[in-house]
Tab-separated table of C-alpha atoms and ligand atoms in Angstrom:
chain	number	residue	atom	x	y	z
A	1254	UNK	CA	119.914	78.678	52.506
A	1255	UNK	CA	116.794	77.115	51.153
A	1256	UNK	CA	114.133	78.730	49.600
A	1257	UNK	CA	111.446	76.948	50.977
A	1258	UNK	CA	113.208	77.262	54.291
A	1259	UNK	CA	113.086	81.109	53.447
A	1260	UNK	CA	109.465	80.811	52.838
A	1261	UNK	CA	108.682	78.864	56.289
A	1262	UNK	CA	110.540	81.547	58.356
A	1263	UNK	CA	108.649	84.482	56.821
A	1264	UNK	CA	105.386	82.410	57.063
A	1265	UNK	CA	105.961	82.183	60.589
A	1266	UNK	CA	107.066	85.726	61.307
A	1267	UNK	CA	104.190	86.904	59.547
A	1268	UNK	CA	102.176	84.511	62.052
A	1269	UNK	CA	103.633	85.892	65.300
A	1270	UNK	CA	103.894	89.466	63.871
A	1271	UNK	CA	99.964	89.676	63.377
A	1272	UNK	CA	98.802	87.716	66.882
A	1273	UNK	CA	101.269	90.138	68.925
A	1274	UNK	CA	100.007	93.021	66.721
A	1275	UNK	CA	96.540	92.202	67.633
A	1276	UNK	CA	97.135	91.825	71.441
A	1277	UNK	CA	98.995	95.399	70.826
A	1278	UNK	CA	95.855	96.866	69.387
A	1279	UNK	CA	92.711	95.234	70.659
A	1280	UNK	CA	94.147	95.902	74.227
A	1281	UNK	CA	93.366	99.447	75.528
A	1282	UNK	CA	96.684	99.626	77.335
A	1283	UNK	CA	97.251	103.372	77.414
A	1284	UNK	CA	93.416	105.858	78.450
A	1285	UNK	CA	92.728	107.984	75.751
A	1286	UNK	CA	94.645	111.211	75.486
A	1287	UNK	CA	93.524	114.162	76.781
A	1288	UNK	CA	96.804	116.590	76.409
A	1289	UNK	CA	99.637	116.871	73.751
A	1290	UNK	CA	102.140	115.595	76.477
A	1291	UNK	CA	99.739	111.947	76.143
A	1292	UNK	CA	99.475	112.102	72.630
A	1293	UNK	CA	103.438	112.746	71.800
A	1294	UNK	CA	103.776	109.776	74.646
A	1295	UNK	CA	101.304	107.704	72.980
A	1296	UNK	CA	103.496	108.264	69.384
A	1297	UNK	CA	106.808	107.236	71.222
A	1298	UNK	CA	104.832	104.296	72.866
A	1299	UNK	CA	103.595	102.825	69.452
A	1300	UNK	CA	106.832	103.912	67.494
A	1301	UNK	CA	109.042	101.560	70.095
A	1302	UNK	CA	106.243	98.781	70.089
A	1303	UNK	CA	106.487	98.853	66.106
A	1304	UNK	CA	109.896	98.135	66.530
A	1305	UNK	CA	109.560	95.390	69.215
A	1306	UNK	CA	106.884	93.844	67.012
A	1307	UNK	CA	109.006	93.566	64.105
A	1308	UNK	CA	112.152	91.815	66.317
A	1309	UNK	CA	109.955	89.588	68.335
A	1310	UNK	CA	108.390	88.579	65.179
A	1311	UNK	CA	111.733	87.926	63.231
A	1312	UNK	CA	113.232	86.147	66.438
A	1313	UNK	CA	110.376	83.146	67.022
A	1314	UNK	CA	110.949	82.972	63.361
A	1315	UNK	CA	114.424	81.921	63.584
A	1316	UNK	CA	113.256	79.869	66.868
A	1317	UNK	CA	110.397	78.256	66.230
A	1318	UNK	CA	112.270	77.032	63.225
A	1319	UNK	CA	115.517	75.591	64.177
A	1320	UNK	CA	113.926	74.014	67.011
A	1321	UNK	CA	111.359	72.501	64.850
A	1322	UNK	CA	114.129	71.596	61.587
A	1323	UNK	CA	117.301	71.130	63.515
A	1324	UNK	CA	115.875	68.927	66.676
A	1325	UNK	CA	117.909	66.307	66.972
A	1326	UNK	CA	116.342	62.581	65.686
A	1327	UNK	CA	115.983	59.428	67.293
A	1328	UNK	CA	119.715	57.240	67.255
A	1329	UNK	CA	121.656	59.957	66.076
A	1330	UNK	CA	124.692	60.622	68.257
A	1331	UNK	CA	127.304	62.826	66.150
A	1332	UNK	CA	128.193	65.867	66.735
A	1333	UNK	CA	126.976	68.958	64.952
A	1334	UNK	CA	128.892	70.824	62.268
A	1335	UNK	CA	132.404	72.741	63.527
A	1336	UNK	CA	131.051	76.323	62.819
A	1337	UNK	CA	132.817	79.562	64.239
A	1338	UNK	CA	131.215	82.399	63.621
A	1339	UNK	CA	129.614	84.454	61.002
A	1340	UNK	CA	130.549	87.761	60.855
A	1341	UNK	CA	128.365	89.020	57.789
A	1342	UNK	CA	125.541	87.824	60.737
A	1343	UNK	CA	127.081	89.419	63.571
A	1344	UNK	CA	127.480	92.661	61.879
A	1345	UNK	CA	124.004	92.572	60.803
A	1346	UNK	CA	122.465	91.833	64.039
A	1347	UNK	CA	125.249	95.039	65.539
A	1348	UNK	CA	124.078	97.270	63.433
A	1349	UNK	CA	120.304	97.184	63.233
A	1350	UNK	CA	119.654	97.318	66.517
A	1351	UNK	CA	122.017	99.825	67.305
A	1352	UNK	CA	120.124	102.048	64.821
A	1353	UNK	CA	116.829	101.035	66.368
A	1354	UNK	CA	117.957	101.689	69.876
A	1355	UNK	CA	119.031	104.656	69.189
A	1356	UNK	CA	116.293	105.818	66.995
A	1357	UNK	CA	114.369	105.596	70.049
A	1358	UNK	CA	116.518	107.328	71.983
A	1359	UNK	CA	116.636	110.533	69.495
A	1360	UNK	CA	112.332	110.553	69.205
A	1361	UNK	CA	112.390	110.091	73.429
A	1362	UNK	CA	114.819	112.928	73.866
A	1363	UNK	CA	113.124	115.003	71.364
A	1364	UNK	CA	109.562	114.349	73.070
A	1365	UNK	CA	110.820	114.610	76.635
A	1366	UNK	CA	112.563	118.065	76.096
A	1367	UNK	CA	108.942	119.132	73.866
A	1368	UNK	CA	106.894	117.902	77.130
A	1369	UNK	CA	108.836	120.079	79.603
A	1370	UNK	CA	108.674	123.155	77.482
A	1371	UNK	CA	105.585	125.342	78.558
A	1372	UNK	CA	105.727	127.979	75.901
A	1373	UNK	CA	105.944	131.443	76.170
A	1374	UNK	CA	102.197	132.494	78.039
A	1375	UNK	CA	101.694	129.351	80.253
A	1376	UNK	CA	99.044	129.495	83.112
A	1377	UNK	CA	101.099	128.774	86.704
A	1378	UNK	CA	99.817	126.496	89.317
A	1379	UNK	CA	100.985	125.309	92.086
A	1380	UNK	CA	100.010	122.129	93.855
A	1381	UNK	CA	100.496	121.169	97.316
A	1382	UNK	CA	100.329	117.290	98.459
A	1383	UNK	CA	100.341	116.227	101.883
A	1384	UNK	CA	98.984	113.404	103.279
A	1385	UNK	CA	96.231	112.601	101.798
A	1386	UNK	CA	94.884	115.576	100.037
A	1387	UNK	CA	96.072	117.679	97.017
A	1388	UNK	CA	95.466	121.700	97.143
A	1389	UNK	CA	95.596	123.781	93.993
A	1390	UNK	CA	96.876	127.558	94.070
A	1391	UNK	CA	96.570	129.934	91.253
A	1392	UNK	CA	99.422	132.729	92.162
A	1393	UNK	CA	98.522	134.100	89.762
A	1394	UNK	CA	94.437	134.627	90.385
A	1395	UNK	CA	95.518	136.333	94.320
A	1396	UNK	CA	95.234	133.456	96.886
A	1397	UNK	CA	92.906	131.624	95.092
A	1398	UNK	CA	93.221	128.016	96.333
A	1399	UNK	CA	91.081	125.242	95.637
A	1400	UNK	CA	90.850	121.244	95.888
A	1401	UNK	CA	89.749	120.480	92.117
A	1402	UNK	CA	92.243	121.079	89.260
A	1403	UNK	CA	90.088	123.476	86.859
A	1404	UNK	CA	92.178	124.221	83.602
A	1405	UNK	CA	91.290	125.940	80.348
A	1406	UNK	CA	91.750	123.935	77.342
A	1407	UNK	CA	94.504	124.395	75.109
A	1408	UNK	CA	96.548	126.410	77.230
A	1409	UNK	CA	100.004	125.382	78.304
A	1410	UNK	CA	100.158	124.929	82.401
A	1411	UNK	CA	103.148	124.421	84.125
A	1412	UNK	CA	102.638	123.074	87.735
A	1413	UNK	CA	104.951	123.928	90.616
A	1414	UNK	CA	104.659	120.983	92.814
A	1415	UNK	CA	105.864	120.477	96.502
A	1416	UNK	CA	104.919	118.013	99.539
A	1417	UNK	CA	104.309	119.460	102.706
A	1418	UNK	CA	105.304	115.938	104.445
A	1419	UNK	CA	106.409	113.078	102.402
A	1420	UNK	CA	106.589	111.822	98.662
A	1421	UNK	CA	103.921	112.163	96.759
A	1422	UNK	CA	103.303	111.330	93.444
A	1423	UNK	CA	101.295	113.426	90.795
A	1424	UNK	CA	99.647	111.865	87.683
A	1425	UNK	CA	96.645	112.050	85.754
A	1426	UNK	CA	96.687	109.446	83.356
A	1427	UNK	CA	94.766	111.109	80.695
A	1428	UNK	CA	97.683	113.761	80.393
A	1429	UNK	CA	100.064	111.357	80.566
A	1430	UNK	CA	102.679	113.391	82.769
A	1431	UNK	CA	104.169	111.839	86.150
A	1432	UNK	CA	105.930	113.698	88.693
A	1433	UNK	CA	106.996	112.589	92.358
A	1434	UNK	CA	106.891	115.165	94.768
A	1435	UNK	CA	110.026	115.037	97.155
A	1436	UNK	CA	109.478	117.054	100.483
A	1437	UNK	CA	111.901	120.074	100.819
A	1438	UNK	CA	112.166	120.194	96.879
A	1439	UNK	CA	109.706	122.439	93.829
A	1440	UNK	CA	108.966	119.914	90.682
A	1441	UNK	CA	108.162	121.390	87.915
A	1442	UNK	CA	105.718	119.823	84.824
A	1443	UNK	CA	103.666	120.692	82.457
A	1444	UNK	CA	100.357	120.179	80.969
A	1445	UNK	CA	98.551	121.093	78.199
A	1446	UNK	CA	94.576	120.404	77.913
A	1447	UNK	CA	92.987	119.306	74.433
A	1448	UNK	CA	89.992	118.240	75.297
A	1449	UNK	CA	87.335	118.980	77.780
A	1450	UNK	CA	86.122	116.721	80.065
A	1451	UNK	CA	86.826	115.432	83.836
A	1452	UNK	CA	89.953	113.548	84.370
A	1453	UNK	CA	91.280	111.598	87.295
A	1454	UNK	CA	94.464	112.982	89.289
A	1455	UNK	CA	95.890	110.050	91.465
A	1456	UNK	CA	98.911	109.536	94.068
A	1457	UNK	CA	101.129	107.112	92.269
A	1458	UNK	CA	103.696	106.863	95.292
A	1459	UNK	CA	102.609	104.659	98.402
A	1460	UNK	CA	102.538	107.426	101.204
A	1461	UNK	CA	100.564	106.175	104.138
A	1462	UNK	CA	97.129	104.901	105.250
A	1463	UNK	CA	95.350	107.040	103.049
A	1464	UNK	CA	97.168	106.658	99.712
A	1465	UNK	CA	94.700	104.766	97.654
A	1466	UNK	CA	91.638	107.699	98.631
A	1467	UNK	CA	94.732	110.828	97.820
A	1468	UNK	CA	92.513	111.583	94.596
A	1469	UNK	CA	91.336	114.691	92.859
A	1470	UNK	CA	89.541	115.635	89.738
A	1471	UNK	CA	90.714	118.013	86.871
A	1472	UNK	CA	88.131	119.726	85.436
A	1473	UNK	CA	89.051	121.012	81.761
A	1474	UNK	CA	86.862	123.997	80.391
A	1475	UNK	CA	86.495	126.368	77.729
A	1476	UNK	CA	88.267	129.820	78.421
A	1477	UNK	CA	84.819	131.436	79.113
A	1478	UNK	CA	83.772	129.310	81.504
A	1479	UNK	CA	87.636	129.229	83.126
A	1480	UNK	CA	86.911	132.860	83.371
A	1481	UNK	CA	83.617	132.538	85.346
A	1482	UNK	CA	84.846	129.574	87.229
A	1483	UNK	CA	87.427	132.291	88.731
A	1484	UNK	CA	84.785	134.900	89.122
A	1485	UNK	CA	82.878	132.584	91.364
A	1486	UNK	CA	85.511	131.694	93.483
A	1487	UNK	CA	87.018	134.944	94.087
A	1488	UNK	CA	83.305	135.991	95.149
A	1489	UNK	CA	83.198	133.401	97.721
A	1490	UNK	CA	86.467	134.718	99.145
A	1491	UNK	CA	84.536	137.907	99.059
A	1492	UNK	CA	82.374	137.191	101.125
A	1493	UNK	CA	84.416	137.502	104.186
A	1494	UNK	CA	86.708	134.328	105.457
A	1495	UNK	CA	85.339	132.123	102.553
A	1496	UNK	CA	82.506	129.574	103.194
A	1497	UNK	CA	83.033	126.206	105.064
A	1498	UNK	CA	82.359	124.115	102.240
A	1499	UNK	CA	84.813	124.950	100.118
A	1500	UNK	CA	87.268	125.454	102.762
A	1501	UNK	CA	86.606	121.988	103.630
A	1502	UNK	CA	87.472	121.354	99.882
A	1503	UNK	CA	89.944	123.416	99.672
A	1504	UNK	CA	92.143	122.442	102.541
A	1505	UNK	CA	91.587	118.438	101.299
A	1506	UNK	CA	90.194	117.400	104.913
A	1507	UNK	CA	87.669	114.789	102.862
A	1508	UNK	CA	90.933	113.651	101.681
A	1509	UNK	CA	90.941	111.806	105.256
A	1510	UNK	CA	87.167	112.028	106.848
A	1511	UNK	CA	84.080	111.232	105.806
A	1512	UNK	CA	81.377	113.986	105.800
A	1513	UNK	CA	78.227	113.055	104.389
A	1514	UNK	CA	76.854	116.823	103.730
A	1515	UNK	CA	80.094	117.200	102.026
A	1516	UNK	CA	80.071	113.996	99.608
A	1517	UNK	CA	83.217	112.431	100.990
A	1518	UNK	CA	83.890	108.580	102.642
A	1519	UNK	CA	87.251	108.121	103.120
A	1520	UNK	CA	88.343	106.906	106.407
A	1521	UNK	CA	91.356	107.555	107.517
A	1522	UNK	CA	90.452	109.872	110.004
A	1523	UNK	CA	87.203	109.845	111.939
A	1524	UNK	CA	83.991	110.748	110.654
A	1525	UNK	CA	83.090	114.470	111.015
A	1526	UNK	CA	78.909	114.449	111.417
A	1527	UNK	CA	77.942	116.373	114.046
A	1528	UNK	CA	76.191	113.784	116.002
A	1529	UNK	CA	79.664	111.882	116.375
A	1530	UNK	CA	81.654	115.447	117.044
A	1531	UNK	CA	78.896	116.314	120.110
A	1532	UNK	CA	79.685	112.341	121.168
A	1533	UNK	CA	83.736	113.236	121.211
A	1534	UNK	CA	82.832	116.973	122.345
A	1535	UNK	CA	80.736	116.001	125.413
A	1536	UNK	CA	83.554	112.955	126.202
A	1537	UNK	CA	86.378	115.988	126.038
A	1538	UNK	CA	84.356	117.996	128.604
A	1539	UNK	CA	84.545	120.362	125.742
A	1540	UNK	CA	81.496	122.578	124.315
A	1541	UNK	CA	80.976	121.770	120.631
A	1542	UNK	CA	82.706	124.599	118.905
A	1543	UNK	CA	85.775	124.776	121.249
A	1544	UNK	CA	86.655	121.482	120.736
A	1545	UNK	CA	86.511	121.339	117.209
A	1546	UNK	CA	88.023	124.292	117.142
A	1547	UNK	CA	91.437	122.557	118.899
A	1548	UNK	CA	90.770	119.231	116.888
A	1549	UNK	CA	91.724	121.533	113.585
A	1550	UNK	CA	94.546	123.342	114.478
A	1551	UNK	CA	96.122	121.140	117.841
A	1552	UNK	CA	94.727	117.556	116.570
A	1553	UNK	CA	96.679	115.428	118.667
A	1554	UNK	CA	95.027	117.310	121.418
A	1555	UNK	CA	92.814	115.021	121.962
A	1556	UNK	CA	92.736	111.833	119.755
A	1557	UNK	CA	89.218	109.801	118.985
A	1558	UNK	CA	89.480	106.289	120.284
A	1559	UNK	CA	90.849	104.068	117.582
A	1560	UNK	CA	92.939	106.600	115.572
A	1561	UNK	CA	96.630	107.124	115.842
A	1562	UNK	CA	98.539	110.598	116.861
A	1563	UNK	CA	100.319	112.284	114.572
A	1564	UNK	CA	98.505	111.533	111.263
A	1565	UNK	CA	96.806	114.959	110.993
A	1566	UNK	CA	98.837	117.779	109.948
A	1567	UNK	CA	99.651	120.441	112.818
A	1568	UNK	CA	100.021	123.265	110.322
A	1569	UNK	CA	96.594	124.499	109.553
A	1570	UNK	CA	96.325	127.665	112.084
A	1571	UNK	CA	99.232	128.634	109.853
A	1572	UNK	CA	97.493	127.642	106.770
A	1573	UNK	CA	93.638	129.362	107.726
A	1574	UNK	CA	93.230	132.860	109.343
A	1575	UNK	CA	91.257	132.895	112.114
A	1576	UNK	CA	88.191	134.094	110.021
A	1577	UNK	CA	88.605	130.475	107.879
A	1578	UNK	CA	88.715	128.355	111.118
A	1579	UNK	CA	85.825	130.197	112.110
A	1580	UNK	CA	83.578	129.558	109.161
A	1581	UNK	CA	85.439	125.835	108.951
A	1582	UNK	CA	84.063	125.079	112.580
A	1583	UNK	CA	80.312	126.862	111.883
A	1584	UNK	CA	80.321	124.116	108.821
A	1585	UNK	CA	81.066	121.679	110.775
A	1586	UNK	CA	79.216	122.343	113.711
A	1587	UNK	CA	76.443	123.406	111.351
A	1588	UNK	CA	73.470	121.690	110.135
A	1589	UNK	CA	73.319	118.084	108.339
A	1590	UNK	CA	72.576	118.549	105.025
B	826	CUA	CU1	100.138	110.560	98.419
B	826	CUA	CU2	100.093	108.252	97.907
């Protein structure tokens, strides 16, 4: 081949090399990392988009140009030259990728089984979706169950994660890790916090009405203030059957209703102010407490005009004792603000 045709080819790749490096780069495609699962994704991410830089950028060399030195001109009808095969070529283009592809495969495999490996003193949580709420228990910390992720940093957790009705999908993409949640099943993944801060936790799985509000927030910590975080909340189970407003955090009902008093909008079910509960209450023939008393644990008692049956879970007499329904139906019943 030509030398300058050499030098045109390279010129080129060099061109398409740097404008898909700097859509690679300027981009913020990926959040910022805020566990070693992210950051060991975030390596394998740029190591195979390296790689894919490098091809595309040798490939519209060759393309860009053939087309552009081997277009065919104006009047000329023969034939092109009889050539079969090259197999110096084909070898070449055999064996590179093959070692690419599988150089990918080796730093995947070796990143996947690091990612699923919780070490030897992880901290266990479970997590419990349902439509549309998550719940966090800490079997180890008693019953302790809450409705916000809190984690200390640097420590290894490994999540045990099941759906009470359908799947459910588990991510927070700060930490990189993705897990669906298949009812009747117990996935298992793990996270490890390395930096502090307050991170997103989404559904990633379309699972009814109320998908796009089935959020929570991890809160990462220092150890000390893990350790006090815990204090507090096993003195508010202390206290008796646990206050109503972190029961009504706890059990994920703002995952569905919106309650001023407790910060939540989401409107899947109907709004739970106490004016609008008296409205329903006194339309039940009901007094105040009784009724929402039956609305928690027998919902499709009776169902507020414009909602469907069937959408609130049946299960929470099982979930509550009687002492949490109790203090659940004084906060609601309770006042405003
Ligand atoms: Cu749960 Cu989407």
């Amino acid at each position: 081949m030509r030398r300058g045709a050499i030098v045109r080819m390279v010129a080129i790749g060099v061109v398409v090399g740097v404008a898909v490096s700097l859509v690679a780069v300027l981009i913020p495609w990926l959040p910022s990392s805020a566990s070693e699962e992210m950051d060991r994704i975030t390596f394998v991410y740029w190591f195979a988009t390296v790689i894919c830089i490098a091809i595309f950028a040798l490939v519209a060399a060759v393309i860009v140009y053939s087309v552009r030195t081997f277009r065919v001109q104006p009047e000329d009808d023969s034939d092109g030259p009889p050539i079969h095969g090259h197999t110096g070529l084909e070898v070449v283009w055999t064996v590179i990728p093959a070692v690419l592809v599988v150089a990918i495969g080796v730093v995947s495999a070796v990143v996947l089984a690091q990612n699923g490996d919780a070490g030897t003193n992880p901290l266990n949580v479970k997590v419990v979706a349902q439509q549309f709420a998550w719940r966090f228990a800490y079997p180890d910390e008693g019953d302790l169950t809450t409705g916000e992720l809190v984690l200390p940093v640097g420590r290894s957790v490994r999540l045990e994660l099941e759906s009470v009705d359908v799947i459910h999908s588990f991510w927070v993409p700060a930490m990189g890790q993705k897990q669906d949640l298949v009812p009747g099943t117990v996935q298992r993944l793990v996270i490890t916090p390395n930096r502090l801060g307050t991170f997103p936790l989404l559904c990633t799985e379309l699972c009814g009405l109320g998908h796009s509000t089935m959020r929570a927030r991890v809160r990462v910590v220092e150890q000390a203030e893990y350790e006090q975080w815990l204090d507090e909340q096993r003195g508010g189970r202390a206290g008796g059957g646990g206050d109503g407003a972190s029961l009504f955090a706890a059990q994920g009902c703002g995952g569905c209703h919106a309650l001023a008093k407790a910060g939540t909008d989401a409107q899947v079910g109907p709004a739970l102010e106490t004016a609008r509960l008296q409205e329903a209450a006194d339309g039940a023939g009901q007094p105040l407490a009784a009724y929402v008393e039956e609305s928690i644990v027998d919902p499709d008692a009776v169902v507020a005009a414009g909602y469907q049956p069937g959408v609130m879970p049946r299960d929470y007499a099982e979930r509550m004792s009687q002492a949490q329904i109790d203090a659940l139906v004084s906060y609601l019943t309770g006042p405003e603000g």
